[in-house]
Coordinates of C-alpha atoms and ligand atoms in Angstrom, one line a residue:
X1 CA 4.4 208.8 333.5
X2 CA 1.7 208.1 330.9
X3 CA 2.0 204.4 331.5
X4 CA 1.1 204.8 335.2
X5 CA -2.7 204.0 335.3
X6 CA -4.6 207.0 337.2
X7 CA -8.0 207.2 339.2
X8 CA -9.8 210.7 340.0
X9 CA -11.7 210.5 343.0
X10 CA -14.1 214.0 342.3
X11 CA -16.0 214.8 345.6
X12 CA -19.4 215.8 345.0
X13 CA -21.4 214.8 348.1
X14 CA -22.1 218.7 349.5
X15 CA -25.0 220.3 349.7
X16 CA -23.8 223.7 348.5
X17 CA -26.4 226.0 350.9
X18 CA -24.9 229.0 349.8
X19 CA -25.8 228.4 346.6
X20 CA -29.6 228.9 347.9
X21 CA -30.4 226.8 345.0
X22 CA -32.6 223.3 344.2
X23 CA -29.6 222.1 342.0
X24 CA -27.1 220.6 343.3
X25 CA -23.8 223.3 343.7
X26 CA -21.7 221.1 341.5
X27 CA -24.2 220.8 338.8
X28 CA -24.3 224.8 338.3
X29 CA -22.6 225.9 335.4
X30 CA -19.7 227.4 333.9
X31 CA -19.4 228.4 330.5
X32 CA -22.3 225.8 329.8
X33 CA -21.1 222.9 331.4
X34 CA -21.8 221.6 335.3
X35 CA -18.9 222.7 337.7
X36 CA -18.6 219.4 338.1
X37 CA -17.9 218.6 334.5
X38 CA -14.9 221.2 334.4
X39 CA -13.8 219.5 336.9
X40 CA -13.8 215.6 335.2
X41 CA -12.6 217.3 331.8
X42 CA -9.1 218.3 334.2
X43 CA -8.8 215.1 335.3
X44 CA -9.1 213.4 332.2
X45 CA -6.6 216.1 330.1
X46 CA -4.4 214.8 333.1
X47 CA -4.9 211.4 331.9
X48 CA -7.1 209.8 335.0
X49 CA -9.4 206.8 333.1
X50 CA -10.4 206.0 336.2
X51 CA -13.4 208.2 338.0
X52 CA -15.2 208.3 340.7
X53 CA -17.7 210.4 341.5
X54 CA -18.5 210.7 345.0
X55 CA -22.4 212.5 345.6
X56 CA -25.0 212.9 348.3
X57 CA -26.8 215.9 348.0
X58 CA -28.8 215.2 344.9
X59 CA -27.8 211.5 344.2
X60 CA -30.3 211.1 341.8
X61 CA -30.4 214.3 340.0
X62 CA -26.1 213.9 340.1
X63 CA -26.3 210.0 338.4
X64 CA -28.5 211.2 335.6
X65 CA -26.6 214.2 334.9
X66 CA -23.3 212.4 335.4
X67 CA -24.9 209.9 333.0
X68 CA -24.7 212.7 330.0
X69 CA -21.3 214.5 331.1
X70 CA -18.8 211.8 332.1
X71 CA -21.2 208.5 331.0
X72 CA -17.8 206.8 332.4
X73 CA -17.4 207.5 335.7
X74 CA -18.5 205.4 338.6
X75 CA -21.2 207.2 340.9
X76 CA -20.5 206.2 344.9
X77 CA -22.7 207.4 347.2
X78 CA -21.7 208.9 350.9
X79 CA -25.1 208.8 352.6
X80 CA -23.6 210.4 355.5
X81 CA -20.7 213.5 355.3
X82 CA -18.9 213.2 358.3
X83 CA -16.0 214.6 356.2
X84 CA -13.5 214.8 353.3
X85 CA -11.7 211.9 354.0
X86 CA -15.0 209.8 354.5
X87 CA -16.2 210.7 351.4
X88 CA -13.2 209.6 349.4
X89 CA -13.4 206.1 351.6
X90 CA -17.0 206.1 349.5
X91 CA -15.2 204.9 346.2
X92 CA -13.1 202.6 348.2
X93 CA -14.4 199.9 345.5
X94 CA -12.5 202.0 342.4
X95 CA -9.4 202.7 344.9
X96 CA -9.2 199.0 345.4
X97 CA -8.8 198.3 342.1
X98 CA -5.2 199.3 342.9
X99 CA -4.1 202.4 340.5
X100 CA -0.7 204.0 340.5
X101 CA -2.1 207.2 341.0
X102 CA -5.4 208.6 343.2
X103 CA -6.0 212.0 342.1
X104 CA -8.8 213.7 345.2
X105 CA -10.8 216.6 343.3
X106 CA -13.3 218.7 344.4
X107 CA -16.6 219.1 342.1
X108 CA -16.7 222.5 342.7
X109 CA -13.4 224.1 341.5
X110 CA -14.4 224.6 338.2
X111 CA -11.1 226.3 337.1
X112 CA -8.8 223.5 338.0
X113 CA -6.3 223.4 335.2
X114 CA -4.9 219.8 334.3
X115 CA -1.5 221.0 334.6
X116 CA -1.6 221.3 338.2
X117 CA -2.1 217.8 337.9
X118 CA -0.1 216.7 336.2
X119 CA 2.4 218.4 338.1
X120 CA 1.4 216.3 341.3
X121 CA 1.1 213.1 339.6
X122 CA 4.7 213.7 338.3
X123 CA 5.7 214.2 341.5
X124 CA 4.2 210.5 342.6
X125 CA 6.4 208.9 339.7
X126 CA 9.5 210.8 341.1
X127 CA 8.1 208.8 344.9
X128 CA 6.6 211.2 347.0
X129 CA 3.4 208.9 348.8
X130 CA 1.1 212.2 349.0
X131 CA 1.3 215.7 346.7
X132 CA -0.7 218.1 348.0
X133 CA -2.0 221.3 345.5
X134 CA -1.2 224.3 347.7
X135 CA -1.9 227.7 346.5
X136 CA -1.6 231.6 348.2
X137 CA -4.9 233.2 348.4
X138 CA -5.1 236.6 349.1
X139 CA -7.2 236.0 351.8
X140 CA -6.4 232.9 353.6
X141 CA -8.9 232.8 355.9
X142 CA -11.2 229.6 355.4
X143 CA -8.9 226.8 354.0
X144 CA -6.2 224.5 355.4
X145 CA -2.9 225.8 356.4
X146 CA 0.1 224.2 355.0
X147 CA 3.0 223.5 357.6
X148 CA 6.1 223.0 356.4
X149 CA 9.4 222.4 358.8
X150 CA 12.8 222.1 356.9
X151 CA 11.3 222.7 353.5
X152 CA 9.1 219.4 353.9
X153 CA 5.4 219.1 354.4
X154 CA 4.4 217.6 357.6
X155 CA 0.6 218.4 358.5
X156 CA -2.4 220.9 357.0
X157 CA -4.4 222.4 359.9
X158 CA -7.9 223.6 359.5
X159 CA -8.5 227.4 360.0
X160 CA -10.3 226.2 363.0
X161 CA -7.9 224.2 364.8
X162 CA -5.1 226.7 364.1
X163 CA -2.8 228.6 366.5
X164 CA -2.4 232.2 366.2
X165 CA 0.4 231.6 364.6
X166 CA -0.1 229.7 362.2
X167 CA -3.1 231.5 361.4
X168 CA -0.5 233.9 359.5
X169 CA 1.1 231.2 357.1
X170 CA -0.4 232.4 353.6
X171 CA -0.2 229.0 351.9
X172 CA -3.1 226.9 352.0
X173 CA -4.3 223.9 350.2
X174 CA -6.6 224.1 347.8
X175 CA -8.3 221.2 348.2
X176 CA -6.9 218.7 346.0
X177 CA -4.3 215.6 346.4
X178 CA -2.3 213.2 344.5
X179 CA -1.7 210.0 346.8
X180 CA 0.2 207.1 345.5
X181 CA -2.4 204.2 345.1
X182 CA -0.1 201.7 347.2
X183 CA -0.7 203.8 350.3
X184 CA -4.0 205.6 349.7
X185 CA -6.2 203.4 351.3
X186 CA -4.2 202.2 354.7
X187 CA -3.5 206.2 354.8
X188 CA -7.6 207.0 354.5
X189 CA -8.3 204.5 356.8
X190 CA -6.2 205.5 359.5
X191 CA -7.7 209.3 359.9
X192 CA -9.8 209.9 362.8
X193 CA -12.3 212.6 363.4
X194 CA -10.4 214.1 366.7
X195 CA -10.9 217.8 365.6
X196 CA -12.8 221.2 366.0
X197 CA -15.6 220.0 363.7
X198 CA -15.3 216.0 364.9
X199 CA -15.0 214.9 360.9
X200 CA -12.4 212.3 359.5
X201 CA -10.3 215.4 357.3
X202 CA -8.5 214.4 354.4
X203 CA -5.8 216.4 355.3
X204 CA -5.0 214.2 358.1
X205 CA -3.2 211.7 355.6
X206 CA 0.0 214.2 355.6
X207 CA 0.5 213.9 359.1
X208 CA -0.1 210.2 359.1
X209 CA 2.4 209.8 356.3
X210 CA 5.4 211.9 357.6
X211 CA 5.2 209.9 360.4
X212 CA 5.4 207.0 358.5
X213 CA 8.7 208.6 356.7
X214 CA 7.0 208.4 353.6
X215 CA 7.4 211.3 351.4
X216 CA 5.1 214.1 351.5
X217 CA 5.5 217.5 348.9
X218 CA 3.5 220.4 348.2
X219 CA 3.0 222.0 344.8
X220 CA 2.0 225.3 344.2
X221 CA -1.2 225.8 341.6
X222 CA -2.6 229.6 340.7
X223 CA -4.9 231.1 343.1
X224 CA -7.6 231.2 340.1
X225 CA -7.4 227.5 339.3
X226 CA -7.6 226.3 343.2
X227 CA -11.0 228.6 343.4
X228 CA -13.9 227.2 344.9
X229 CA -17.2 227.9 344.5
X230 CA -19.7 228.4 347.2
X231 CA -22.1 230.9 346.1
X232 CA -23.4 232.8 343.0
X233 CA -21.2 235.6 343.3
X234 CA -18.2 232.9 343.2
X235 CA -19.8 231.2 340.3
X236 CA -19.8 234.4 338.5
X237 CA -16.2 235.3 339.3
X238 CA -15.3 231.6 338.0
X239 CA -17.7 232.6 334.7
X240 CA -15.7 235.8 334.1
X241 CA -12.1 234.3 334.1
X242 CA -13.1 231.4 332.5
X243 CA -14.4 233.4 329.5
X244 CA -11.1 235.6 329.7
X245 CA -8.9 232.6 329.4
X246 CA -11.1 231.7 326.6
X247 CA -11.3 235.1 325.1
X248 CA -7.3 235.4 325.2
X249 CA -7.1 231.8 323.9
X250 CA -9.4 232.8 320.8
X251 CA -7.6 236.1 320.3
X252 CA -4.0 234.2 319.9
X253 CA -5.6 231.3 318.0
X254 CA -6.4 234.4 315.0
X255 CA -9.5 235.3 316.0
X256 CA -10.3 239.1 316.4
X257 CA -12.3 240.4 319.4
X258 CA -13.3 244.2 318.5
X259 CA -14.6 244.3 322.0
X260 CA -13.1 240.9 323.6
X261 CA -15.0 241.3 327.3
X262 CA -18.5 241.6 325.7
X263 CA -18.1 238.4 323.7
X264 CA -18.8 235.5 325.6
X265 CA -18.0 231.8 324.6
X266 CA -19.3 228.5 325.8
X267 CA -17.2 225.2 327.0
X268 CA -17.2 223.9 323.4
X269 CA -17.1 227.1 321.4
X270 CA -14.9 226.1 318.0
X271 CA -14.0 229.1 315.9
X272 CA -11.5 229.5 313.2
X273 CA -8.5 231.9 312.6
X274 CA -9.6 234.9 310.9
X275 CA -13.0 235.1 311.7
X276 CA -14.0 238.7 313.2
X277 CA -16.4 238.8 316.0
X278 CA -17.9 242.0 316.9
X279 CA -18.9 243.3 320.3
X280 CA -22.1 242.1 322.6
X281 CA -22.1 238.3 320.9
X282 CA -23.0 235.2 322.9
X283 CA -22.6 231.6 322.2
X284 CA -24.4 229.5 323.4
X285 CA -23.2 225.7 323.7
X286 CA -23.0 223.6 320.6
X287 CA -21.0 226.3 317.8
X288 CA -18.9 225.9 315.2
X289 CA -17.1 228.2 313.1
X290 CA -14.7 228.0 310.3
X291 CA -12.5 230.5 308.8
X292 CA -12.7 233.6 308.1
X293 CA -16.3 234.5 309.3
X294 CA -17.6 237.6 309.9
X295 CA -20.3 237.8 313.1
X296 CA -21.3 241.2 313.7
X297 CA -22.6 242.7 316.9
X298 CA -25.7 241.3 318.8
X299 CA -25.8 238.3 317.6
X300 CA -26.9 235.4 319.6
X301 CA -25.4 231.6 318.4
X302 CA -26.0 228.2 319.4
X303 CA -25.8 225.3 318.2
X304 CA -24.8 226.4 314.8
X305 CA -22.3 225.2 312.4
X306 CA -21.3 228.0 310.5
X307 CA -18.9 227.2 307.5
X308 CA -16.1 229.8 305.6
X309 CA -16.7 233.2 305.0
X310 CA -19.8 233.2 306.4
X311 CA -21.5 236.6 307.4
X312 CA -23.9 237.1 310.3
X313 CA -25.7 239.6 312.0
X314 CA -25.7 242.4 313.4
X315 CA -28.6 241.3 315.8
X316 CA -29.2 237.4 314.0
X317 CA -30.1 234.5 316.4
X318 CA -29.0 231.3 315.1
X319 CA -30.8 227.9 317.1
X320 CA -29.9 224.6 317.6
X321 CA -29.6 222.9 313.6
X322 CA -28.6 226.1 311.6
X323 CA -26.0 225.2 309.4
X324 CA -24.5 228.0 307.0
X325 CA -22.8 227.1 304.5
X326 CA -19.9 228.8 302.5
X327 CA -20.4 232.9 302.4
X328 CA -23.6 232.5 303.6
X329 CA -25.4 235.4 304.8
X330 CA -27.9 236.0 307.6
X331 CA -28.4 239.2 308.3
X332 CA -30.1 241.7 311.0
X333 CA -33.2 240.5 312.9
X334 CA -33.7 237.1 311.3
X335 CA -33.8 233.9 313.1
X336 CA -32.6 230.5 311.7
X337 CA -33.5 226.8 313.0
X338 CA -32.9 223.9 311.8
X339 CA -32.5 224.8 308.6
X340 CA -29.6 224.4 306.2
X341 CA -28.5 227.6 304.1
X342 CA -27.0 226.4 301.3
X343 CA -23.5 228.1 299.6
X344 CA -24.4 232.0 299.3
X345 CA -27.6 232.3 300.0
X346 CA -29.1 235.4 301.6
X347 CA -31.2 235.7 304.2
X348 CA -30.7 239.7 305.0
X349 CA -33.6 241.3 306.6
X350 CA -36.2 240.5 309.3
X351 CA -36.9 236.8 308.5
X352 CA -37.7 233.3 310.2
X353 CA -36.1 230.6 308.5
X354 CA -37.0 227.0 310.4
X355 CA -37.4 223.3 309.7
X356 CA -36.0 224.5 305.9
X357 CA -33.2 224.1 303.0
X358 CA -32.5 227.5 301.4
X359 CA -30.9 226.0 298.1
X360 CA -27.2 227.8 297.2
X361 CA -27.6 231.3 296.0
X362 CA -31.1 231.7 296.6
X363 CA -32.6 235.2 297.7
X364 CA -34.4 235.7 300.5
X365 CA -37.0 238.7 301.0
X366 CA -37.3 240.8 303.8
X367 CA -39.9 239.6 306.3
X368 CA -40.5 236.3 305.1
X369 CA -41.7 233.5 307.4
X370 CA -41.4 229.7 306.9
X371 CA -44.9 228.6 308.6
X372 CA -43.3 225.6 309.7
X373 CA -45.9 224.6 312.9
X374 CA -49.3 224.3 313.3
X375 CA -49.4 223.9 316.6
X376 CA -48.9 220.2 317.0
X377 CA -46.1 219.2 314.4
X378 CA -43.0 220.6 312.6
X379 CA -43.1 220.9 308.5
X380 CA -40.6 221.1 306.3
X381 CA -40.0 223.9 303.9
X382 CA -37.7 223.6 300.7
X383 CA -36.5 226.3 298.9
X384 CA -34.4 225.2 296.1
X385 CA -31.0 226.6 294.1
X386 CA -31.0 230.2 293.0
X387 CA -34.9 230.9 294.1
X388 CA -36.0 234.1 294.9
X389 CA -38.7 234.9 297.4
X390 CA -40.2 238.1 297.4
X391 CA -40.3 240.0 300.9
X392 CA -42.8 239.7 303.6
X393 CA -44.1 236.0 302.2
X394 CA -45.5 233.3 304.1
X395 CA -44.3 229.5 303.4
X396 CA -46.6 227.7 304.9
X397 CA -45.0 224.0 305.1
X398 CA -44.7 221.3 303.8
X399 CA -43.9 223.0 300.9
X400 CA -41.3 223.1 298.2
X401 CA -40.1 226.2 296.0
X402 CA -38.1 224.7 293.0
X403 CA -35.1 225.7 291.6
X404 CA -35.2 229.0 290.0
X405 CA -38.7 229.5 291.8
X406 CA -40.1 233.4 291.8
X407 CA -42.3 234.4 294.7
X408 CA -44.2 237.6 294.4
X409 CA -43.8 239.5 297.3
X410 CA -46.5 239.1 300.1
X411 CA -47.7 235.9 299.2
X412 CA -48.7 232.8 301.2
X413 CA -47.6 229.8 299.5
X414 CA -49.4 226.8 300.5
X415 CA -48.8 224.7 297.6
X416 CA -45.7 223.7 295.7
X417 CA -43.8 225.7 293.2
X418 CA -41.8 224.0 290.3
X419 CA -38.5 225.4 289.0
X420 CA -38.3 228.2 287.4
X421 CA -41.9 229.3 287.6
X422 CA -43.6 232.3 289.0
X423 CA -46.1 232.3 291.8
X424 CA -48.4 234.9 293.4
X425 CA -50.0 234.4 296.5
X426 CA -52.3 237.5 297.0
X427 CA -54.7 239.5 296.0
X428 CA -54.9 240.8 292.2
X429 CA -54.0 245.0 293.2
X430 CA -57.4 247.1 292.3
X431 CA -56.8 251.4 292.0
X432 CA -60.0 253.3 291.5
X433 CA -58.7 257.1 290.3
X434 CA -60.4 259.6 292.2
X435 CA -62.0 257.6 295.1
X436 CA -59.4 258.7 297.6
X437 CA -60.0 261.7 297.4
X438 CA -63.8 261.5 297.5
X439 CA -63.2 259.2 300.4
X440 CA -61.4 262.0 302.4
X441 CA -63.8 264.8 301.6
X442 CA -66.5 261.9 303.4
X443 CA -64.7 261.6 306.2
X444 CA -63.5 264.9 307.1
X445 CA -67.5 265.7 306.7
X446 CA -68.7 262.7 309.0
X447 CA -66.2 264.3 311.7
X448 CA -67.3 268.4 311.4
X449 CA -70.8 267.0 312.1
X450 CA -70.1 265.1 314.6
X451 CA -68.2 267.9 316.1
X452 CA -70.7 270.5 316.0
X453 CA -73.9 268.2 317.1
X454 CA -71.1 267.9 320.8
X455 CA -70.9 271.2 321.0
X456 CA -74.5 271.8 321.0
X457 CA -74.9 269.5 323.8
X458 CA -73.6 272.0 326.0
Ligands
UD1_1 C1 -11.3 221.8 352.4 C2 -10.0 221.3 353.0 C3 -9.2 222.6 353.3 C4 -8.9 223.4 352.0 C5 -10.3 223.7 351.4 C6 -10.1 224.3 350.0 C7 -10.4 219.3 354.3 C8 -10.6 218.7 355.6 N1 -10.2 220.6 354.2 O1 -12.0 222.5 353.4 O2 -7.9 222.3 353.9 O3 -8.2 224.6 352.3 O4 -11.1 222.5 351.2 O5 -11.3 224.7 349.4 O6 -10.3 218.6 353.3 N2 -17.4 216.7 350.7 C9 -18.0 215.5 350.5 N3 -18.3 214.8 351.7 C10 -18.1 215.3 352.9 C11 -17.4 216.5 353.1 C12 -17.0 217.2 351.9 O7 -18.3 215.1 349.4 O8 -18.4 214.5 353.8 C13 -17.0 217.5 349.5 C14 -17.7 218.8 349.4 O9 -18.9 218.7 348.7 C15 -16.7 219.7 348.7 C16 -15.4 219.1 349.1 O10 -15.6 217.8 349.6 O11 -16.8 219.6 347.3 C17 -14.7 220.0 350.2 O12 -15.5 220.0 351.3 P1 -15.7 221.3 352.2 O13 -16.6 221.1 353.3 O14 -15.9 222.5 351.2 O15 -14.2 221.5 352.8 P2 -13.6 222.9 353.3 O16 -14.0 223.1 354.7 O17 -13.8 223.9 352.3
MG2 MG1 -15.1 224.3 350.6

C-alpha cells in the first residue's frame, strides 16, 4: 500500500456556533495543539503527503495558523457551505492532481486514530471505489445512518431524511471517507442537493457508486476516535481521553504515574522510562525528559528539557528555555527561564533563576533572584562551576559570578565576581548591647501616656 500516493482532504470550512467562540472551532485545542492539527497529524501517520485544507469561517485566521501546524498543506477556500460534498469539490485543484487514494476528514474529530485509516485505505488497494468510517454511538441521533442490504453498503441517510425505521439502525458514519482517486471527482460531481436541508451531502457518493456497481464497504472505527466536537463540553471530553490514552501510553512506556488522572500531558510531551511523576503536574507544550527523573507534585513544565536523574519540585514552574542538566535539582517554589542549570547544581528553595547559566555543582541560596529586566531589556546572569550564593541575594544582570565565587547572603551584586573570591553586598552588621532594651522601656512609656491623656478626654 505504501506506494499508493494519498491526498487528505480535512474539511474545515464551519463556523462551529456552539463553540460560542471568536476562534475558529477547529483551531481550539487539544492537548496543546488545534483540533485541526490532530486531525492532519492522523492523516499523515496514515501516510497522506498530500493535504488539503478546506476553510471558510476564519480563512485568514485558519492560513496563518495552518502556516505553523501543517506549513505543507494547501489551504482552499469554500466561500459558500452549501454542504459536505461542496466543500470537498473546494480542493478539486489537489484531487485533480490524480492520487490513488482521497482520504475526506473532518477538522474537528480530534481523536481520529490513523489506524482507522489505514484500514480504509487498505480497503481501496483490495478495490472497493468508496470506504466509509462507520462507528456505533451510543446515541445515534444526529449522524448519518449506514444502510446496508446483503452485507454491502448501498446509501447513508441523514437523521433528517430518515424513515422510522431506519431511525433504529445504530451504525452511523462518522464522518470520514476513503474514495479511490480514479472515481472521486466524477462521483462528487454527480451529488445533488435534493434533500431535507437542500445541500450537496457527501454521503450521496455511496448511493451514486452502488449504482454504478462499483464497490462500496464500511469499516468500523471506535466510537471515541469518530468523536466530533461541537461545543466546550465535547472539547473537554476529547481533552480527557486524549490525556488517558496518553497517560496509559506513558505508564507502559516505564513511566510511573502515582496519581495518573491528575497528571496531564501535552501533544508533544517526551518522557523517559523510569522517571516518576507525582500527582497534580501539568505540562505544558514543548517538554522533554530523559530517564530516570523525579518530578514531584505541583509542578508546572513547559518548554523544558530536563536531562537524567533530574529532580524537580514539589511546586517548581519550569518556562519556556530551562534546560536541567544531569541530577539537577530545582526544588519547591522556584521558577526557572531561560536559563541553563548545569550538571548538579541546586536550586532548592524559593528562587527565580532567568536569562542565566548556573555552572555544574554550584549552590543556590534560598530566595535568590536573578534581576534579569529592567523594564525594557533582558540581561544575562552567569554563575559559574561550583559557586555558592548565599540565600535571599539579588543578581542584578549582566553580571557574572566566577567559578568558585562566594556570595554572602543578602547581597545585591551589581558588579562581577572573579573565581574563587568572596563578595558582600550589604550593610556591615552594627549591635549596640543594651539599646534594645532601653528602646522597649521608650516605647512601652510613649504608649501608657498616650493612653491615659485618651482616657481623660472622656
Ligand atoms: C456529517 C455527515 C453525517 C455524519 C456526521 C458525523 C454529511 C452530509 N453528513 O454530518 O453522515 O454522521 O457528519 O459527524 O456529510 N463542512 C464544510 N463545508 C460545508 C459543510 C460542512 O467545510 O459546506 C465541514 C464542517 O465544518 C465539519 C464537517 O464538514 O467539519 C461536517 O459537517 P457537519 O455540518 O458537521 O456535518 P454533520 O451534519 O455533522
Ligand atoms: Mg457535525
Amino acid at each position: 500500500m505504501s506506494q499508493r500516493s494519498c491526498l487528505s482532504v480535512i474539511l474545515a470550512a464551519g463556523e462551529g456556533t456552539r463553540m460560542k467562540s471568536a476562534l475558529p472551532k477547529v483551531l481550539h485545542q487539544v492537548a496543546g495543539l488545534p483540533m485541526v492539527a490532530h486531525v492532519v497529524k492522523a492523516a499523515e501517520a496514515a501516510g497522506a503527503s498530500g493535504l488539503a485544507l478546506v476553510i471558510g469561517h476564519g480563512a485568514d485566521e485558519m492560513r496563518k495558523a495552518a502556516a505553523r501546524f501543517a506549513p505543507k498543506a494547501e489551504t482552499f477556500e469554500q466561500e459558500k457551505r452549501l454542504g459536505t460534498a461542496h466543500a470537498v469539490i473546494a480542493a478539486r485543484a489537489a484531487i485533480s492532481r490524480g492520487y490513488d487514494d482521497v482520504l475526506v476528514m473532518f477538522g474537528d474529530t480530534p481523536l481520529i486514530d490513523a489506524d482507522a485509516l489505514t484500514v480504509a485505505r487498505r480497503r481501496l488497494a483490495e478495490g472497493a471505489a468508496v470506504v466509509v468510517i462507520g462507528f456505533r454511538p451510543p446515541n445515534p441521533a444526529g449522524y448519518g445512518r449506514l444502510i446496508e442490504k446483503d452485507g454491502k453498503l448501498t446509501a447513508i441517510r441523514e437523521e433528517k431524511d430518515c424513515s422510522e425505521e431506519e431511525k433504529k439502525i445504530g451504525f452511523c458514519n462518522a464522518g470520514m471517507m476513503a474514495v479511490a482517486g480514479a472515481h472521486a471527482l466524477k462521483l462528487l460531481d454527480a451529488v445533488g442537493n435534493k434533500n431535507a436541508k437542500g445541500e450537496y451531502y457527501l454521503t450521496d457518493i455511496v448511493e451514486i457508486a452502488s449504482a454504478q456497481n462499483l464497490d462500496v464497504v464500511a469499516t468500523e472505527a471506535s466510537f471515541e476516535s469518530a468523536l466530533g466536537i461541537n461545543n466546550r463540553v465535547e472539547l473537554a471530553q476529547a481533552e480527557a481521553i486524549w490525556q488517558q490514552r496518553r497517560r496509559y501510553d506513558a505508564m507502559l512506556s516505564g513511566v510511573t504515574l502515582i496519581a495518573p488522572e491528575t497528571v496531564f500531558f501535552s501533544h508533544d510531551t517526551e518522557i523517559g522510562a523510569d522517571t516518576i511523576v507525582e500527582p497534580n503536574v501539568w505540562f505544558g507544550p514543548g517538554v522533554r525528559i530523559a530517564s530516570g527523573a523525579k518530578i514531584h507534585a505541583f509542578s508546572h513544565i513547559e518548554g523544558a528539557t530536563i536531562a537524567s536523574n533530574c529532580d524537580v519540585g514539589p511546586f517548581a514552574r519550569l518556562r519556556p528555555g530551562a534546560d536541567l542538566r544531569n541530577k539537577a535539582k530545582v526544588g519547591n517554589f522556584c521558577e526557572v527561564k531561560q536559563a541553563v542549570i548545569e550538571d548538579g547544581a541546586k536550586v532548592n528553595h524559593l528562587t527565580y533563576i532567568g536569562d542565566a547559566r548556573v555552572g555544574a555543582g554550584a549552590n543556590i541560596g534560598a530566595g535568590t533572584i536573578t534581576c534579569n529586566y529592567d523594564g525594557y531589556s533582558k540581561f544575562f546572569t552567569d554563575i559559574g562551576e561550583g559557586a555558592f550564593i548565599g540565600s535571599n541575594s539579588s543578581l542584578v544582570a549582566p553580571v557574572t559570578i566566577g567559578n568558585g565565587g562566594y556570595i554572602a547572603s543578602g547581597s545585591v551584586i551589581t558588579e562581577s565576581v572573579p573565581d574563587d573570591a568572596l563578595a558582600f553586598g550589604r550593610a556591615r552588621q552594627k549591635t549596640i548591647p543594651g539599646k534594645g532594651k532601653e528602646l522597649r522601656e521608650r516605647f512601652a512609656s510613649a504608649a501608657a501616656a498616650k493612653k491615659k491623656a485618651a482616657g481623660a478626654d472622656h
